[in-house]
Each structure stands twice: as structure tokens, then as C-alpha cells.
mmCIF file of C-alpha atoms in Angstrom:
data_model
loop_
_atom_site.group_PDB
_atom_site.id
_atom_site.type_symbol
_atom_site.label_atom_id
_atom_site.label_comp_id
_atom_site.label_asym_id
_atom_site.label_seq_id
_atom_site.Cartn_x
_atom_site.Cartn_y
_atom_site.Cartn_z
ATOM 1 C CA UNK A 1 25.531 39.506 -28.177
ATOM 2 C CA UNK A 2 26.310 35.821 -26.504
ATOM 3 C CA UNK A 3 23.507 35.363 -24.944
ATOM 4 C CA UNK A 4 19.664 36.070 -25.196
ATOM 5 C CA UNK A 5 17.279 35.295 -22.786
ATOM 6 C CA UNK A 6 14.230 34.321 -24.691
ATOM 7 C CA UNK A 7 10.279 35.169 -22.464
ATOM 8 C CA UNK A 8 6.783 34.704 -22.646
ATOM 9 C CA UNK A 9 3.972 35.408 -19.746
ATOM 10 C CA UNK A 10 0.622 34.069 -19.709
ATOM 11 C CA UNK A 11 -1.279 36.720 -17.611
ATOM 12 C CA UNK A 12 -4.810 37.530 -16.452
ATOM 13 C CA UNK A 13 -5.434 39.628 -19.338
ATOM 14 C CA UNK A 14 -4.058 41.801 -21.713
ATOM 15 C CA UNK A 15 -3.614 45.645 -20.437
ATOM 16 C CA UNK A 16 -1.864 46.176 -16.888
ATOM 17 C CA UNK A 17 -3.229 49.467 -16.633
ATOM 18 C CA UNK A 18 -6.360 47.855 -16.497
ATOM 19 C CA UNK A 19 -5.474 45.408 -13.820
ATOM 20 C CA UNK A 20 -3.979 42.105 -16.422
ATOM 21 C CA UNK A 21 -0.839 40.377 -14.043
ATOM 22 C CA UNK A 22 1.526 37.864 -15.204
ATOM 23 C CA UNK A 23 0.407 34.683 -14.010
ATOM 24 C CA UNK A 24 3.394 32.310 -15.558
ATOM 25 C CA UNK A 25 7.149 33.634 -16.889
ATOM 26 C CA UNK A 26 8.828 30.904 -18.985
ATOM 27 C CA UNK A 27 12.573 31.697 -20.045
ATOM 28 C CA UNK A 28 14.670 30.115 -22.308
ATOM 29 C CA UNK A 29 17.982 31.265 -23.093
ATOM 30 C CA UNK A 30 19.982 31.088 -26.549
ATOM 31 C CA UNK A 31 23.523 30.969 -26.282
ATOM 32 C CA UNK A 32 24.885 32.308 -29.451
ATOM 33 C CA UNK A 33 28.200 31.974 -28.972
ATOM 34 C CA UNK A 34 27.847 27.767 -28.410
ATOM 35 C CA UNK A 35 24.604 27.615 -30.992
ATOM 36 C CA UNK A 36 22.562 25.859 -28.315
ATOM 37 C CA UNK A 37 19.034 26.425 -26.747
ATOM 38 C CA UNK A 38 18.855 25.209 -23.038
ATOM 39 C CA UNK A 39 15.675 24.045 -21.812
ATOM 40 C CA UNK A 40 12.894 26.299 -21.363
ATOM 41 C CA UNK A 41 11.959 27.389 -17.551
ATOM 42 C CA UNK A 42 9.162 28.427 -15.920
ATOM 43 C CA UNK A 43 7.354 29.337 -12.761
ATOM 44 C CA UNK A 44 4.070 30.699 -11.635
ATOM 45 C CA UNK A 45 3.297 34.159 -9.885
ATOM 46 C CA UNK A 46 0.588 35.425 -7.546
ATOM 47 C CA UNK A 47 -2.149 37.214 -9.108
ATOM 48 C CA UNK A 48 -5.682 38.508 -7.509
ATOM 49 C CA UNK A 49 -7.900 37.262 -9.956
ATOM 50 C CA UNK A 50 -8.207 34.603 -13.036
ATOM 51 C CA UNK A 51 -10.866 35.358 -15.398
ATOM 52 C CA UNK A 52 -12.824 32.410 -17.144
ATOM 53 C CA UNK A 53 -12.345 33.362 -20.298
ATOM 54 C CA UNK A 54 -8.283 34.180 -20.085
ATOM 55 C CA UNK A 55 -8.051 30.584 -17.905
ATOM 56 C CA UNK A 56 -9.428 28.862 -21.286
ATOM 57 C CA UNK A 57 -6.802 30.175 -23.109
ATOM 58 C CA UNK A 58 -3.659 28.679 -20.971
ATOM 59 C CA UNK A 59 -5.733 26.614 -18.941
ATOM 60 C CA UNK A 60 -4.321 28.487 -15.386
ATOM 61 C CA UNK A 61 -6.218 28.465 -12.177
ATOM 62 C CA UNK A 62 -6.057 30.903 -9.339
ATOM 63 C CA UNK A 63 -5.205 27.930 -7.476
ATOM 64 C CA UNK A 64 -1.836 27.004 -9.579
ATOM 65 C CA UNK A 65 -0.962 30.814 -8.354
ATOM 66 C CA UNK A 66 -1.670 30.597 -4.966
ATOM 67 C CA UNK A 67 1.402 31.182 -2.647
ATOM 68 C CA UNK A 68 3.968 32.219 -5.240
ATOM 69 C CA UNK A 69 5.296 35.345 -5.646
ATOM 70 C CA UNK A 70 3.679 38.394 -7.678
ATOM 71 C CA UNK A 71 6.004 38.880 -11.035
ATOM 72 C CA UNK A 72 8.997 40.868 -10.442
ATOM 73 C CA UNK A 73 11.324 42.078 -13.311
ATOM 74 C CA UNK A 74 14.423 40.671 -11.270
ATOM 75 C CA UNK A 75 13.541 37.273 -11.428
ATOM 76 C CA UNK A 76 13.722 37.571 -15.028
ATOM 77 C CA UNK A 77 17.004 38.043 -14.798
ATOM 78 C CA UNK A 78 18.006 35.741 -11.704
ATOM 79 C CA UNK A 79 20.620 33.254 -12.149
ATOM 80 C CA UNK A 80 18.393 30.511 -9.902
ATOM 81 C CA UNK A 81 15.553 30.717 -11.877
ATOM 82 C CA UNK A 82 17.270 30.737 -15.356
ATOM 83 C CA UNK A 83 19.528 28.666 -17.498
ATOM 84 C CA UNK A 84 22.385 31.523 -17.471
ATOM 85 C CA UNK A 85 23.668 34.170 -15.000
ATOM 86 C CA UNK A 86 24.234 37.263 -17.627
ATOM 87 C CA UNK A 87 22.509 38.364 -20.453
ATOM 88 C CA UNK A 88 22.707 40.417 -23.372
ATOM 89 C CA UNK A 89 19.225 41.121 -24.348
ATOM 90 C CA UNK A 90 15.747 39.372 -23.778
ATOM 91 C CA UNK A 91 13.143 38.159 -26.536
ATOM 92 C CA UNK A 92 9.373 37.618 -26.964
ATOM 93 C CA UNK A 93 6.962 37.409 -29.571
ATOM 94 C CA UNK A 94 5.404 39.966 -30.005
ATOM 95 C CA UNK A 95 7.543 41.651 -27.597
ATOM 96 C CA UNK A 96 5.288 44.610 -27.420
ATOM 97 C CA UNK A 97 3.038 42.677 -24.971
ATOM 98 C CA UNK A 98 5.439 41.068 -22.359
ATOM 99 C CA UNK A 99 7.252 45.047 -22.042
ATOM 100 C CA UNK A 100 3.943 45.837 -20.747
ATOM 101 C CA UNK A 101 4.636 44.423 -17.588
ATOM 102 C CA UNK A 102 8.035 45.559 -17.372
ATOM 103 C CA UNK A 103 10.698 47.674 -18.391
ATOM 104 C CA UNK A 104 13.650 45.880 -19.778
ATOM 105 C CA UNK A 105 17.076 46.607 -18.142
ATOM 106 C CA UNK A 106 18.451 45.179 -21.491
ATOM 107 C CA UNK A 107 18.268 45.444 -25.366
ATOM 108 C CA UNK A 108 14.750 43.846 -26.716
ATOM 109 C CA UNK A 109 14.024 41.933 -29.886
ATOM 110 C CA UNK A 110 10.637 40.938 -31.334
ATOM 111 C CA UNK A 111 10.805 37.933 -33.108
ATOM 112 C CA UNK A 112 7.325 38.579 -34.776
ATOM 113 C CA UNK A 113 8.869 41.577 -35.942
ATOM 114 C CA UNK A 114 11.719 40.749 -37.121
ATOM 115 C CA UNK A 115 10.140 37.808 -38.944
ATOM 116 C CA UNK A 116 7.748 39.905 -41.008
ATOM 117 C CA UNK A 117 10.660 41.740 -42.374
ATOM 118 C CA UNK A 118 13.025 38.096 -43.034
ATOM 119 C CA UNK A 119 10.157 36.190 -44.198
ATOM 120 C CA UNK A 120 7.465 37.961 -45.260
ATOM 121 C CA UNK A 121 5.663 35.316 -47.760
ATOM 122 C CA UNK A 122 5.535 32.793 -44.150
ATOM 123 C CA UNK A 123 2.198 31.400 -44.026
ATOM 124 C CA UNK A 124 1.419 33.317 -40.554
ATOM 125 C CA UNK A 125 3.726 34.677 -38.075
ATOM 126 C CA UNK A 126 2.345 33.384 -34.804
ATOM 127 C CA UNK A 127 4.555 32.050 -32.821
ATOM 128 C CA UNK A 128 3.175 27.962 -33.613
ATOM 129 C CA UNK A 129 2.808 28.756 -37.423
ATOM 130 C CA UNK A 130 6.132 29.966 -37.631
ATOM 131 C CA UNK A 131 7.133 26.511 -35.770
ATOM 132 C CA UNK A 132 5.371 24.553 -38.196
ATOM 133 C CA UNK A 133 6.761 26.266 -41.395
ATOM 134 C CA UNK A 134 10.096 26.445 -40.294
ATOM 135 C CA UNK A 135 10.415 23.020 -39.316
ATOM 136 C CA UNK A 136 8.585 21.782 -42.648
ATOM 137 C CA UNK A 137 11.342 23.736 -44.426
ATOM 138 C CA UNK A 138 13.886 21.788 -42.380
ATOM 139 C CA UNK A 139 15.375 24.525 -40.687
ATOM 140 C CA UNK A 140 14.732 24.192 -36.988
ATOM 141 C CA UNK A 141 14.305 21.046 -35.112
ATOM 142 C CA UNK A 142 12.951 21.563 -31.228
ATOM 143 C CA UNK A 143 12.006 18.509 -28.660
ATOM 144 C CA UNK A 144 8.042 18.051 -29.054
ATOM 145 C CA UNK A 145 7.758 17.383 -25.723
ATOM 146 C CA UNK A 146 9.069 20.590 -24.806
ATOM 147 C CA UNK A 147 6.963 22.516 -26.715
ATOM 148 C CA UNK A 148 3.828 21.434 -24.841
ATOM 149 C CA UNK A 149 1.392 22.064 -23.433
ATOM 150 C CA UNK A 150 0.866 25.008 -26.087
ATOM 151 C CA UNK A 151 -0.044 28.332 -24.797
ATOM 152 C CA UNK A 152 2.111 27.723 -21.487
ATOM 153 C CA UNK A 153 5.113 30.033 -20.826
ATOM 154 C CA UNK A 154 7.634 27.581 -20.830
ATOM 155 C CA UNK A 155 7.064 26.037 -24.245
ATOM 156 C CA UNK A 156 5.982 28.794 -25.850
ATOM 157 C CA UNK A 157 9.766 30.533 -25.157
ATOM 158 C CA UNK A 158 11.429 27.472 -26.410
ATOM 159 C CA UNK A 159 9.617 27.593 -29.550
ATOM 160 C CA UNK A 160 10.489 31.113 -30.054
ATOM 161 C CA UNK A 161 14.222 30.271 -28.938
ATOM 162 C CA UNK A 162 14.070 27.920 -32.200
ATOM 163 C CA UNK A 163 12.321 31.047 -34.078
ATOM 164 C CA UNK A 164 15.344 33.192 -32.950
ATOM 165 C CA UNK A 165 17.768 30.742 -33.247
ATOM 166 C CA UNK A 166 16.794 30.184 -37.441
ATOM 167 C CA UNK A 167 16.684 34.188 -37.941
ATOM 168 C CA UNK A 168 20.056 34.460 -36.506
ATOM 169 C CA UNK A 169 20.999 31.682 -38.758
ATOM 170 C CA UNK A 170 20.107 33.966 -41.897
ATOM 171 C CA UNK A 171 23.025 35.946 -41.277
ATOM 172 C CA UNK A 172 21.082 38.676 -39.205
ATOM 173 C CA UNK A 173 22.909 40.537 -36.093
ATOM 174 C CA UNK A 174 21.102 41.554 -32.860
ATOM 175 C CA UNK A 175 21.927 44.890 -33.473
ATOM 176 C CA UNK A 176 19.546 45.004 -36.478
ATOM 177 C CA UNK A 177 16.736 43.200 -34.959
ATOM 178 C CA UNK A 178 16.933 45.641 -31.958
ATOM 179 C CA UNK A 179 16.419 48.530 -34.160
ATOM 180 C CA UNK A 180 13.460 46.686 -36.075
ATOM 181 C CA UNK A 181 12.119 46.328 -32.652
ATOM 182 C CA UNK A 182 11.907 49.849 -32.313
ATOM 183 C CA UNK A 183 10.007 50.150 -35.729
ATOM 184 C CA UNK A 184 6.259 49.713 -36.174
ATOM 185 C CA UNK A 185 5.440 45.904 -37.953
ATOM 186 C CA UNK A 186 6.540 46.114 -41.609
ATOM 187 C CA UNK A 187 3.536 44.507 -43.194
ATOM 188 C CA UNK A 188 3.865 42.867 -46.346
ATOM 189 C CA UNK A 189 0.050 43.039 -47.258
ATOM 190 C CA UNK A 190 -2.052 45.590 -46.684
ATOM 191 C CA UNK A 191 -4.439 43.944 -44.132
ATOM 192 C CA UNK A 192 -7.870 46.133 -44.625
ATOM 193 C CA UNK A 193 -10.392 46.987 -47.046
ATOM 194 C CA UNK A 194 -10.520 46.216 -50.136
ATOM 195 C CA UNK A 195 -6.766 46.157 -50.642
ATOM 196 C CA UNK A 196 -6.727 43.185 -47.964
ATOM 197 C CA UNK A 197 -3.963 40.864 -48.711
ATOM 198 C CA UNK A 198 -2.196 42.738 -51.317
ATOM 199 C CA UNK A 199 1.526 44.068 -51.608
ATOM 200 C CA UNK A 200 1.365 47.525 -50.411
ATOM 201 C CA UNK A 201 2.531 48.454 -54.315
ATOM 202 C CA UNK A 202 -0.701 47.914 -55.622
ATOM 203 C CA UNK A 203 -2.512 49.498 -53.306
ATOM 204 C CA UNK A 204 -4.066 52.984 -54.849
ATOM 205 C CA UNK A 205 -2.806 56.291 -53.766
ATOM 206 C CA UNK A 206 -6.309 57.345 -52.729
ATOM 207 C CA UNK A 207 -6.249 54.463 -50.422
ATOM 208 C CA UNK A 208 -3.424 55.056 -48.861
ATOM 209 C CA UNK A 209 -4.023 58.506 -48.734
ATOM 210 C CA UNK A 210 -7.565 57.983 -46.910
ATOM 211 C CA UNK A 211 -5.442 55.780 -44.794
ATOM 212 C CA UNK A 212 -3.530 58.795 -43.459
ATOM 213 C CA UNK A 213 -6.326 60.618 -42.744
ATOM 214 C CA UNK A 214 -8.027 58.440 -40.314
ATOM 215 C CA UNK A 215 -8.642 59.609 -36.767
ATOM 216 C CA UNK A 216 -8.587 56.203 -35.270
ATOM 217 C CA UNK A 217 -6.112 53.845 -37.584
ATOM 218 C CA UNK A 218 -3.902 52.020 -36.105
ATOM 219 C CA UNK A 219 -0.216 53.638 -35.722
ATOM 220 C CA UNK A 220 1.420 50.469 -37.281
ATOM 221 C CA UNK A 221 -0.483 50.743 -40.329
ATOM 222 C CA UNK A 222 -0.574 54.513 -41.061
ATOM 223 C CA UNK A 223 3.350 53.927 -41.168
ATOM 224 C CA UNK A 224 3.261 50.840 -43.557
ATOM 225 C CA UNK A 225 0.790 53.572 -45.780
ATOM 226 C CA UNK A 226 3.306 56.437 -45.468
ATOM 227 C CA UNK A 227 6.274 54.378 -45.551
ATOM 228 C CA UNK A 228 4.611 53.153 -49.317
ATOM 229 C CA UNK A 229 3.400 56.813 -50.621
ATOM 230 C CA UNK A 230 7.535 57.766 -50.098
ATOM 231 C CA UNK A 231 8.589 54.898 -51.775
ATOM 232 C CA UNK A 232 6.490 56.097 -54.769
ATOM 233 C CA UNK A 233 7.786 59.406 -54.451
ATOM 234 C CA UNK A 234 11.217 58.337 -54.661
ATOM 235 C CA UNK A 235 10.757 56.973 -57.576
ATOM 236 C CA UNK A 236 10.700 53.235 -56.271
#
């Protein structure tokens, strides 16, 4: 990979199916090859509607949308609108979300993902925590400015280009965070019950059995359970 076009959308809400659009795209793109982040992009699209209570999240009002474009996938990947002409793959946090609203032409890497699995004693792994930490541990350095307003598309891909940028820098490839990205979240906790907050290795087998057996747990977590139970069988 060369080059990876990191997004983020703010939107209207959070399932298309039930009507959400993308309201903002920001881009920024990480050239691996030169080690550089360009600056971050951004533009608005039309949308129908703007909900209170998503507009005091990223501050959006149906009049900033009025007279652009809906989203389209292409402009995510046109050379006017973005810092480079070709890509290799494209980036969010919490990628799950922005594929929601379209389906990638290219290779896609969570950085929330992927970070779980490189640092999984970080303090949080939001996308602004993550910022923090790493730059307290002196291993990412972005422009303030650019990184605000917070919860706007355009700042909120540069800080994940930094994110990126420091877990290529641990010696990762983009071929392994691509296949993470097509694994469920490795938790390093267990996040429920009374196990909440512990290593999945002391969690008890009836637990994690019970886990297994629930109707309506969440698919990410019934794999962290099963994913510990064969690690016990193996002997691990």
C-alpha cells in the first residue's frame, strides 16, 4: 500500500436503512511511501432532514447542507476533492459505520480495530482518547488547529490519519489490519456483568458459557467468549 485515504461522515443519524444520510465527508490521505499526512478535506452533502439531537452532536444545520450534493461514493475517491488521485485502501474509525453508507471499491481498515489488538491497555479507543494518549506518549504530533472543531469530518480524519500513521509505525502492514478488519473487535476486557473490566482469562467458564447461549448478545462479544473457551481448550 502507498497510499490510504483516511474518512469520517457526520450524518443525520446512525442506520441508513432507517433514513440516517451523510451530511459532511472529510478525507485525509496518508502517503506511506513519503511518511506524510496532507491536510484533511471536507465538504458538505444534501440531506432531507437534520434532527435536533444529531445537530448537537456536530453542530450541522440543514442550512450548511442546502444546495450541495447528496453523498456519492465517487467523490470519495475524486482527485478534485482529495489530496491524491489513486488510492490503495480507505480508513475510518470504527469503519463499520462509514461502510454503511457505502460499499468500498477498495481494501478497508478500522483503526479502532486494529488498535484494540496493538494497544490494548490504551486508556479508551475513541478516536480523541487515542489522540490524547498517543501524543502524551510522544508518538504522534498533529496541527491543533486542524483537529478542530471536534466532531467535524475534516478533523476528525486527520486525527485518525495520525492514529494510522503511529500503528503503521509499530511495524504493522496493511495487509494485516485489513484482515483484522474483517474480524469482530478483539476485546481485551470482558465488558459485561460481573466480569466487567477483566481479562477474558479470568472470566469463569460458566460465564462464558451463558454468554454463548444468549439469544440477543452481541455478535462481537459471543466471539471474544468463544474465541477464550478455545484458548482454554488448547491448553493456553
Amino acid at each position: 500500500m502507498t497510499v490510504i485515504r483516511v474518512i469520517d461522515f457526520e450524518t443525520t443519524g446512525t442506520e441508513p436503512v432507517e433514513g440516517a444520510e451523510v451530511c459532511e465527508v472529510g478525507t485525509c490521505d496518508l502517503d506511506l511511501t513519503a511518511g506524510t499526512i496532507h491536510s484533511p478535506r471536507s465538504w458538505m452533502c444534501g440531506v432531507s432532514k437534520m434532527p435536533p439531537e444529531v445537530r448537537a452532536v456536530h453542530h450541522i444545520s440543514l442550512a450548511d447542507c442546502e444546495g450541495w450534493e447528496p453523498f456519492q461514493t465517487a467523490h470519495l475517491f475524486d482527485e478534485k476533492r482529495n489530496a491524491s488521485a489513486n488510492v490503495d485502501a480507505v480508513a475510518a474509525h470504527n469503519a463499520e459505520f462509514e461502510t454503511k453508507y457505502f460499499a468500498s471499491p477498495v481494501p478497508v481498515i478500522c483503526t479502532y480495530k486494529v488498535a484494540l489488538r496493538v494497544w490494548p491497555n490504551a486508556p479508551s479507543h475513541s478516536n480523541g482518547a487515542l489522540r490524547y494518549w498517543l501524543e502524551d506518549e510522544g508518538k504522534i504530533a498533529p496541527d491543533h488547529a486542524l483537529t478542530q472543531p471536534a466532531h467535524r469530518a475534516g478533523p476528525d480524519a486527520y486525527v485518525t490519519a495520525h492514529i494510522l500513521k503511529a500503528l503503521f509505525d509499530t511495524g504493522l502492514t496493511g495487509k494485516e489490519m485489513v484482515a483484522w478488519t474483517k474480524e469482530p473487535r478483539l476485546l481485551p476486557t470482558c465488558p459485561i456483568g460481573k466480569f466487567r473490566g477483566q481479562p477474558w482469562s479470568e472470566v469463569e467458564a460458566g460465564f462464558l458459557g451463558w454468554m454463548l447461549r444468549q439469544p440477543t448478545m452481541e455478535a462481537d462479544l459471543k466471539w471474544n467468549a468463544e474465541r477464550e473457551i478455545e484458548r482454554r481448550a488448547k491448553g493456553g
